[in-house]
XYZ file of C-alpha atoms in Angstrom:
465
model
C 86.569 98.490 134.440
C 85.791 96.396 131.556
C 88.764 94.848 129.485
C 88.579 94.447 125.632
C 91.875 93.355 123.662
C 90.799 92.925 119.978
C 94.160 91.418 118.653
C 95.067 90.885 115.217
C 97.104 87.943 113.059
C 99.834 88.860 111.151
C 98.561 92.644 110.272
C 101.417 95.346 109.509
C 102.258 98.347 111.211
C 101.413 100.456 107.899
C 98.244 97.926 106.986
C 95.409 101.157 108.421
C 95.194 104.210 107.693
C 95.653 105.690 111.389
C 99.466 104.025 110.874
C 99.985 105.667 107.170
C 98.177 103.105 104.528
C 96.427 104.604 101.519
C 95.129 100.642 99.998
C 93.164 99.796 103.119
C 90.173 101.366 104.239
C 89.807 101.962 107.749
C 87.365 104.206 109.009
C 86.106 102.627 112.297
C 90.004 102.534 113.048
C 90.061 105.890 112.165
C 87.222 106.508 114.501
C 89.287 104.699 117.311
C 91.757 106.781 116.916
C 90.354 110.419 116.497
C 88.518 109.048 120.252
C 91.357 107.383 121.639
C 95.481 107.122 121.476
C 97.627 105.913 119.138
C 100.882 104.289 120.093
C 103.430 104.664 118.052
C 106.494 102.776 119.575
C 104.229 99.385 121.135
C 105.962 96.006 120.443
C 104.931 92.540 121.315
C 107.551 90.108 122.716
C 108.042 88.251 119.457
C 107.885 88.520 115.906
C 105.808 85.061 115.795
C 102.297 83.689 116.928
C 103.005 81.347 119.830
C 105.476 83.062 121.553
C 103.469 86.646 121.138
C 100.557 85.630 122.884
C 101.669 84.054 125.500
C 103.820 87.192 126.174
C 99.980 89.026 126.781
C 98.782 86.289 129.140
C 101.603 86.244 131.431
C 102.875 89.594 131.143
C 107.008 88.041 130.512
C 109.159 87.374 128.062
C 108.748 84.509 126.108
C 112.050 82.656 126.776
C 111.017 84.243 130.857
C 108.217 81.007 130.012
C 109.309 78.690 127.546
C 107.493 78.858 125.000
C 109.695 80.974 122.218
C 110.182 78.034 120.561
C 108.374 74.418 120.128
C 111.239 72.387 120.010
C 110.219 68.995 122.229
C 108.831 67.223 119.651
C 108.187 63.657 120.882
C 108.287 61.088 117.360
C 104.716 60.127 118.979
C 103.293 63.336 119.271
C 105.070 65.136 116.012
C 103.467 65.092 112.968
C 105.934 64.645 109.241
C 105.511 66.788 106.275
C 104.511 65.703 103.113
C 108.216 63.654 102.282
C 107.761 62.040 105.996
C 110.544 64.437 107.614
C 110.005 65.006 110.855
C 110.589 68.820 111.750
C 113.423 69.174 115.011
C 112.437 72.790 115.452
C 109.605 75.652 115.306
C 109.036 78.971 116.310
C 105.548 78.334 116.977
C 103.362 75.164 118.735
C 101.391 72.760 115.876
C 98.707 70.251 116.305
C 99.592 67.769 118.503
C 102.356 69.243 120.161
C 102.913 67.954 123.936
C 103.863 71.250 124.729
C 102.164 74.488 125.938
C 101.192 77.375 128.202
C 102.114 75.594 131.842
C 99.160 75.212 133.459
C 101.008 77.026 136.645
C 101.712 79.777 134.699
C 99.042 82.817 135.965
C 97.456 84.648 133.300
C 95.459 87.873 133.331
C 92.503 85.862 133.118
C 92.468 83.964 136.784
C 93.766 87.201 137.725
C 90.184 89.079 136.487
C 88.571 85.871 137.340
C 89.705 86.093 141.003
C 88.388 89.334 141.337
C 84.838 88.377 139.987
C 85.249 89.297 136.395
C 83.682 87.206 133.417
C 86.166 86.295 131.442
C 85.816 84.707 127.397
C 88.446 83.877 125.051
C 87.229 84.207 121.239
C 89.450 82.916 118.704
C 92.834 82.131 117.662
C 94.286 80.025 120.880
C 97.852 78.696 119.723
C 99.624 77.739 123.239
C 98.783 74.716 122.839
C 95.628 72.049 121.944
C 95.885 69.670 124.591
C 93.456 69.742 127.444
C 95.885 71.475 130.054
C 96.979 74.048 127.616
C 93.764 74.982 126.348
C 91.722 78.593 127.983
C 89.294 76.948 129.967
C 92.315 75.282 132.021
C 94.418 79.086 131.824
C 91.101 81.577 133.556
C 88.941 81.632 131.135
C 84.960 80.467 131.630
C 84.203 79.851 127.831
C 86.128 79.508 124.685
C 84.838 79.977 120.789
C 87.682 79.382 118.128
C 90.204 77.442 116.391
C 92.806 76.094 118.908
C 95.690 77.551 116.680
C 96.868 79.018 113.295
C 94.223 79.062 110.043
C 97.106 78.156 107.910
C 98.042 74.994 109.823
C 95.619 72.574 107.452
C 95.361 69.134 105.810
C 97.377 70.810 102.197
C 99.886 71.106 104.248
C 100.852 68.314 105.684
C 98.453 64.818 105.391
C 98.583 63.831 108.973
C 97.390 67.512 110.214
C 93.666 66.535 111.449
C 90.811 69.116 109.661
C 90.870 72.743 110.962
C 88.565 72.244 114.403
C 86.344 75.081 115.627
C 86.086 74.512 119.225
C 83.028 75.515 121.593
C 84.770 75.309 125.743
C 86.911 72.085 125.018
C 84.516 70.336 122.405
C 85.022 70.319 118.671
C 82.158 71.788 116.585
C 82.742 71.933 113.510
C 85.662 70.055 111.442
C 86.766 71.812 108.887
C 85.549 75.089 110.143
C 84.709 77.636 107.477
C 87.429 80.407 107.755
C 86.017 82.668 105.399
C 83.124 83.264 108.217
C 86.136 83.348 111.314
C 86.020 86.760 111.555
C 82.204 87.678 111.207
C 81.184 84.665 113.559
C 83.510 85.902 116.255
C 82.491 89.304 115.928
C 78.671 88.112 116.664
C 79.784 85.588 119.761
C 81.760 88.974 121.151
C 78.861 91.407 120.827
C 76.707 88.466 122.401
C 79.357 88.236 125.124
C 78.987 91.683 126.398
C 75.411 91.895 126.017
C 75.147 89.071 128.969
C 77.638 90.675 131.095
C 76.940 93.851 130.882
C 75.900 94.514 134.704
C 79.180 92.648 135.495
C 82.836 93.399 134.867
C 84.309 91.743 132.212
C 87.584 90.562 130.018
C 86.837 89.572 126.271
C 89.982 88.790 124.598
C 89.299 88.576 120.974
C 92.261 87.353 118.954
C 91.425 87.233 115.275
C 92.884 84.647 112.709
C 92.780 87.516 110.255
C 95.044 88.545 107.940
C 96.605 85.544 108.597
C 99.750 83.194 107.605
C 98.288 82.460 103.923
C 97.431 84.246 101.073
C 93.764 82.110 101.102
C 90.901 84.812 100.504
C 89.333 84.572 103.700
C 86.618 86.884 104.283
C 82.827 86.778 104.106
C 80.635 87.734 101.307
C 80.111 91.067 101.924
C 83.964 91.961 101.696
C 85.662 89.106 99.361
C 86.652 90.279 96.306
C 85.872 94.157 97.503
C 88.648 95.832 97.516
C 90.835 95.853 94.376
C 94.006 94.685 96.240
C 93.617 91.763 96.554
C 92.318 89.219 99.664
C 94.882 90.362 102.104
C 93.097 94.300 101.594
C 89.572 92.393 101.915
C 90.652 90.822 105.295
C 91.846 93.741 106.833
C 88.696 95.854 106.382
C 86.532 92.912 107.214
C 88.871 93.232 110.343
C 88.185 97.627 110.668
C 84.290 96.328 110.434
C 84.692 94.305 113.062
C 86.381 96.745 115.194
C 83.751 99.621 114.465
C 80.617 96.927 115.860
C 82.267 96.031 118.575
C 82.895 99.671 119.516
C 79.292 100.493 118.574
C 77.679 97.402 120.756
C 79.780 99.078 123.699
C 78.128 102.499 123.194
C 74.794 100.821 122.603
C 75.284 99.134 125.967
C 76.450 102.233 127.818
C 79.208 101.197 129.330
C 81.599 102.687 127.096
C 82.886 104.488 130.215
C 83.879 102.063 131.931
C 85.490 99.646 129.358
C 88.739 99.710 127.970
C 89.527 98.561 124.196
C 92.969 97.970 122.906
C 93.713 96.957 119.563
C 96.538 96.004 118.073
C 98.582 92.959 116.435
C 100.336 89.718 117.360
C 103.821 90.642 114.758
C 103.944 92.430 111.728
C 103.020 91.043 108.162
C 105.216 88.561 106.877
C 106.769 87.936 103.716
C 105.446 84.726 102.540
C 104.108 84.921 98.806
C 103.274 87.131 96.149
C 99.411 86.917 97.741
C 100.439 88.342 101.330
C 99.895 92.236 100.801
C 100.933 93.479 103.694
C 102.495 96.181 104.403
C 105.114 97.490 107.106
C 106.062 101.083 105.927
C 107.557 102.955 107.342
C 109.234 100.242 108.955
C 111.603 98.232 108.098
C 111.596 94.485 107.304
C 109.308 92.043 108.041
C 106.911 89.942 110.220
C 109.042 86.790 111.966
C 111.782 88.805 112.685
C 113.763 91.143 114.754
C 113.210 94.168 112.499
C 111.025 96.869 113.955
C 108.609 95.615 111.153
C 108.687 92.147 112.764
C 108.067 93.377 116.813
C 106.654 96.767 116.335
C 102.712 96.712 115.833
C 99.876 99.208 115.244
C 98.348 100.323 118.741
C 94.747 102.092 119.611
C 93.695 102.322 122.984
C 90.422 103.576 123.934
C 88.104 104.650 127.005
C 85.601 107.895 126.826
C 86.183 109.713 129.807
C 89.806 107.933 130.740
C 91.664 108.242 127.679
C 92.119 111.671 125.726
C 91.175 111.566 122.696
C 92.932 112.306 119.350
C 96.486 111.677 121.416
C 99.708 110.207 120.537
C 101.917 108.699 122.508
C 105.504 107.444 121.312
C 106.898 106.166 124.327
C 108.149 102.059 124.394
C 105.432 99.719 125.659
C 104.422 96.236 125.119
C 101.543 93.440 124.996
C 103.537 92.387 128.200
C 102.358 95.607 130.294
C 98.705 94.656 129.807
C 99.005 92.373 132.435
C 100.415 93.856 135.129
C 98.285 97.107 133.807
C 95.011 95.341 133.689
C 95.418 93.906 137.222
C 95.706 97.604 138.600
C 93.036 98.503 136.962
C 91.224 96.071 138.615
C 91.759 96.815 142.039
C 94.548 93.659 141.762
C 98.169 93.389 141.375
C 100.177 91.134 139.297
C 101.700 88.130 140.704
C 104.753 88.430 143.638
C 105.890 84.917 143.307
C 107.412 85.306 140.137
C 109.251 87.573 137.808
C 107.365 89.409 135.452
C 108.647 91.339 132.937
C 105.572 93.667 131.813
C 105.415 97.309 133.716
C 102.348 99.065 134.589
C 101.326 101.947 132.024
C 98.579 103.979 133.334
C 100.336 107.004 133.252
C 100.437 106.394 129.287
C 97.768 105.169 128.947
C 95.709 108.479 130.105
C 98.882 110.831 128.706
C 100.196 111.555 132.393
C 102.425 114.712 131.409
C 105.801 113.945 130.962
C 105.307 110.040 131.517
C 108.078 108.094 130.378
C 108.237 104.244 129.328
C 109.084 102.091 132.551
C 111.326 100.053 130.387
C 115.116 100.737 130.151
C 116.037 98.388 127.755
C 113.337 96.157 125.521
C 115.048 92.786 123.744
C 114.540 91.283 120.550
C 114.583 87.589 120.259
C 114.288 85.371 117.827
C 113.333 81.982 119.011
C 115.800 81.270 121.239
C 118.558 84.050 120.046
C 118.720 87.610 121.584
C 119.015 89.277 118.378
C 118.752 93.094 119.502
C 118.147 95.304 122.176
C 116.155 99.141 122.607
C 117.413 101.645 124.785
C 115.197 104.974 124.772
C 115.526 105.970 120.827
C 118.687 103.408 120.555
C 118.510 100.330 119.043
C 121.544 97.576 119.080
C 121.661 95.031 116.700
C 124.058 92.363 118.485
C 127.001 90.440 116.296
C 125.959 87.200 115.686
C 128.790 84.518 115.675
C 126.476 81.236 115.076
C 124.622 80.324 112.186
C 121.453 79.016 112.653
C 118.743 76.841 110.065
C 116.118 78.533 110.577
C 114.033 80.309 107.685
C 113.732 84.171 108.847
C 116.097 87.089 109.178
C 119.778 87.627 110.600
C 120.770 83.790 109.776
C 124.732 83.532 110.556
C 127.258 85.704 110.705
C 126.001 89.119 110.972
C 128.032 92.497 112.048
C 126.397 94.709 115.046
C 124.694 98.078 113.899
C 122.969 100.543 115.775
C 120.253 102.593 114.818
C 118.362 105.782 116.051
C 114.665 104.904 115.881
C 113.630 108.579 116.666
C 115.584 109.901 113.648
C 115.669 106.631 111.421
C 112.945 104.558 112.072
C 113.433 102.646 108.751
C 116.744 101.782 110.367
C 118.792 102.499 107.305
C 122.584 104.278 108.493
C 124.088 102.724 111.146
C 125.598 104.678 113.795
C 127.957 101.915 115.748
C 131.644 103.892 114.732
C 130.041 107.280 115.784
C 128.420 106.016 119.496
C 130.898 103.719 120.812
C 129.563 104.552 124.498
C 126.244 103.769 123.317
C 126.972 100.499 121.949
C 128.797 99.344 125.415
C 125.800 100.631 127.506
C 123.522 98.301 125.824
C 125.807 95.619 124.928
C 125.925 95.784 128.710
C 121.973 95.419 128.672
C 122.317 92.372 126.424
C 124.582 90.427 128.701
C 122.300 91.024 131.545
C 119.219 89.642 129.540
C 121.473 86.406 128.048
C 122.253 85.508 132.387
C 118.207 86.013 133.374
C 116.556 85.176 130.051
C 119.304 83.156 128.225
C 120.479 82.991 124.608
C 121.586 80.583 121.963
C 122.128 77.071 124.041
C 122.556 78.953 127.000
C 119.742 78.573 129.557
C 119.001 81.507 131.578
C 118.722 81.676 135.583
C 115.425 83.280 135.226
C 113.422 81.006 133.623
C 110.717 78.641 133.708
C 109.201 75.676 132.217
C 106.634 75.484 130.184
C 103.915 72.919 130.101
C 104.580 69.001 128.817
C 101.685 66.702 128.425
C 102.659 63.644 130.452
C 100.524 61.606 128.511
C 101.731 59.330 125.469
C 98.614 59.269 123.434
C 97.631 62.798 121.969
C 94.123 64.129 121.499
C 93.814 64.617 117.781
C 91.528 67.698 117.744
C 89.314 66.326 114.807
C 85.998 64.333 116.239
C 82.613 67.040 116.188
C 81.208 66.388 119.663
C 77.875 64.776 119.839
């Protein structure tokens, strides 16, 4: 089987129509979906780039590898704002950073790669720029794309080096055009499975689009297209990709034997008065523990495997791709080593009566286990410490619990009236704060992620010769 994960920046669970929007138009999502399944209750591990992503490579929780949070910051390495603060702690890895995916981490790619697959990783990296961290060192033979977020530039902070486009581990281009990310990665894609097609392959395509800023970033043919603004133009620049990439695999024909997922990294944030994204029916937003912030928009695909015009609304995650993948593959995920993603087949190709291998799904922010899911039960947890970060649930905060299933916009709170319901996964919680950890309390089941050993950073901002 062939393995393509088309992944998404920032785009809300009610941004396409197959999810409920009436601004964006969608119709090669719409395609995808009438021919595929649409997953209703899929969550990533994080509500935030970084830790999202590396959540798909490695199949675990984020905290399960250290990277929910960037918070070693050498004074060499770390880069001031504007006023010449230096920042002491981030959700997500910037330029320069020492840290990043550990190299001994294994990733779905060496996995594929073992077993003879070609293997590319087109666009947004963000687990780090430095030559360990980057996806020729984590499986991957080739790279095309900027090393992490499209809103990390020079306005914002001075000593930021220009926005690189890399080719492998080479800069290309410095500034890279944006407005062109999402058509240029859409060609080196459709080039990529042209070349393998008589091979198996893994093309992980992880778009900078929407984005984290408000900039109109789209090519000519859909800036300024859609009366709603850029945010609208960005995500149907994004459905266009989707619908060639989907056509190049029929064209091919190999559509039967290649698997497309697509879906997001978190849900749209609230950042300014440009970001138009939208959530509903959710609640909240993107960088948080709402469902807005972890649950994302889901299509899975195959002709032949997957039955088309299905729903499924059982829990799953970007961490089950891993394990899921691997089996699909004649593999196995690793045995050395936890992981925390679950093989899905069985919902994947609507197995009657298949239920979601996870019994309880948690919600962390950075380094705080917010929340927890139990089947159609979700726990938000007291929180006793106040923390200085920007995003949601910041202090004191009472518990509540929610039915998803009957109140997905998580609006009357049920604690008083399910007291049984609340200890069960309270009881969940604890058992996630001894493995995973919490709030300055280190968990027993995890590991470290990577730390460049050497002093002098590689500023990513010389075009190779």
């Amino acid at each position: 089987s062939n393995f393509v994960f088309l992944f998404c920046d920032n785009l809300g669970y009610g941004d396409v129509e197959p999810f409920g929007s009436t601004i964006n138009r969608t119709p090669n999502l719409n395609r995808m979906a009438r021919e595929g399944r649409k997953f209703t209750d899929f969550y990533v591990s994080a509500g935030v780039c970084t830790p999202s992503r590396a959540s798909f490579l490695t199949g675990c929780y984020p905290r399960r590898v250290n990277l929910h949070e960037s918070d070693i910051m050498d004074a060499d390495y770390w880069l001031p704002d504007k006023e010449g603060r230096k920042t002491t702690s981030a959700s997500v890895l910037w330029p320069v950073s020492p840290k990043g995916l550990h190299p001994g981490e294994i990733t779905i790619a060496e996995i594929l790669s073992e077993r003879g697959y070609a293997t590319t990783c087109i666009g947004k990296w963000h687990l780090g720029d430095q030559l360990p961290f980057l996806p020729t060192r984590q499986g991957f033979d080739r790279y095309f794309g900027i090393p992490y977020s499209e809103g990390m530039m020079q306005r914002i902070c001075d000593s930021i080096p220009p926005l690189p486009l890399m080719e492998n581990e080479k800069v290309i281009e410095a500034p890279v055009d944006c407005n062109l990310l999402t058509k240029r990665y859409t060609e080196r894609a459709i080039e990529f499975m042209t070349a393998n097609q008589d091979r198996p392959f893994l093309l992980y395509l992880a778009h900078a689009m929407p984005g984290s800023i408000p900039d109109p970033h789209a090519s000519p043919n859909f800036k300024g297209k859609n009366p709603n603004g850029p945010w609208s133009d960005k995500v149907e620049e994004l459905d266009w990709s989707t619908g060639r990439i989907l056509d190049a695999i029929r064209d091919l024909g190999i559509s039967e034997r290649t698997f497309v997922i697509w879906t997001s990294d978190n849900g749209a944030p609230r950042i300014t008065e440009g970001m138009r994204g939208s959530n509903l029916p959710l609640s909240g937003w993107g960088y948080t523990t709402t469902e807005a912030g972890m649950r994302v928009p889901c299509l899975m695909w195959w002709p032949g495997t997957i039955p088309a015009g299905t729903v499924c609304g059982e829990l799953a995650t970007t961490m089950d791709l891993m394990p899921t993948f691997a089996r699909l593959a004649g593999g196995s995920e690793p045995t050395d080593r936890t992981i925390d993603g679950r093989d899905i087949r069985p919902l994947i190709v609507g197995t009657p009566g298949a239920k979601s291998p996870h019994e309880a799904f948690f919600y962390y922010l950075m380094d705080q286990l917010q929340a927890v899911r139990s089947g159609r039960w979700k726990l938000y947890l007291p929180l006793d410490e106040k923390r200085t970060i920007g995003f949601a649930r910041i202090g004191k905060a009472p518990g509540k619990l929610f039915d998803l299933v009957a109140d997905l916009a998580e609006t009357t709170d049920l604690m008083e009236q399910h007291p049984e319901i609340v200890r069960r996964l309270t009881r969940y919680a604890e058992e996630a704060r001894v493995d995973l950890g919490d709030l300055n309390r280190p968990g027993k089941g995890q590991r470290p992620a990577g730390l460049h050993p050497n002093p002098t950073p590689r500023l990513l901002s010389k075009i190779a010769k």
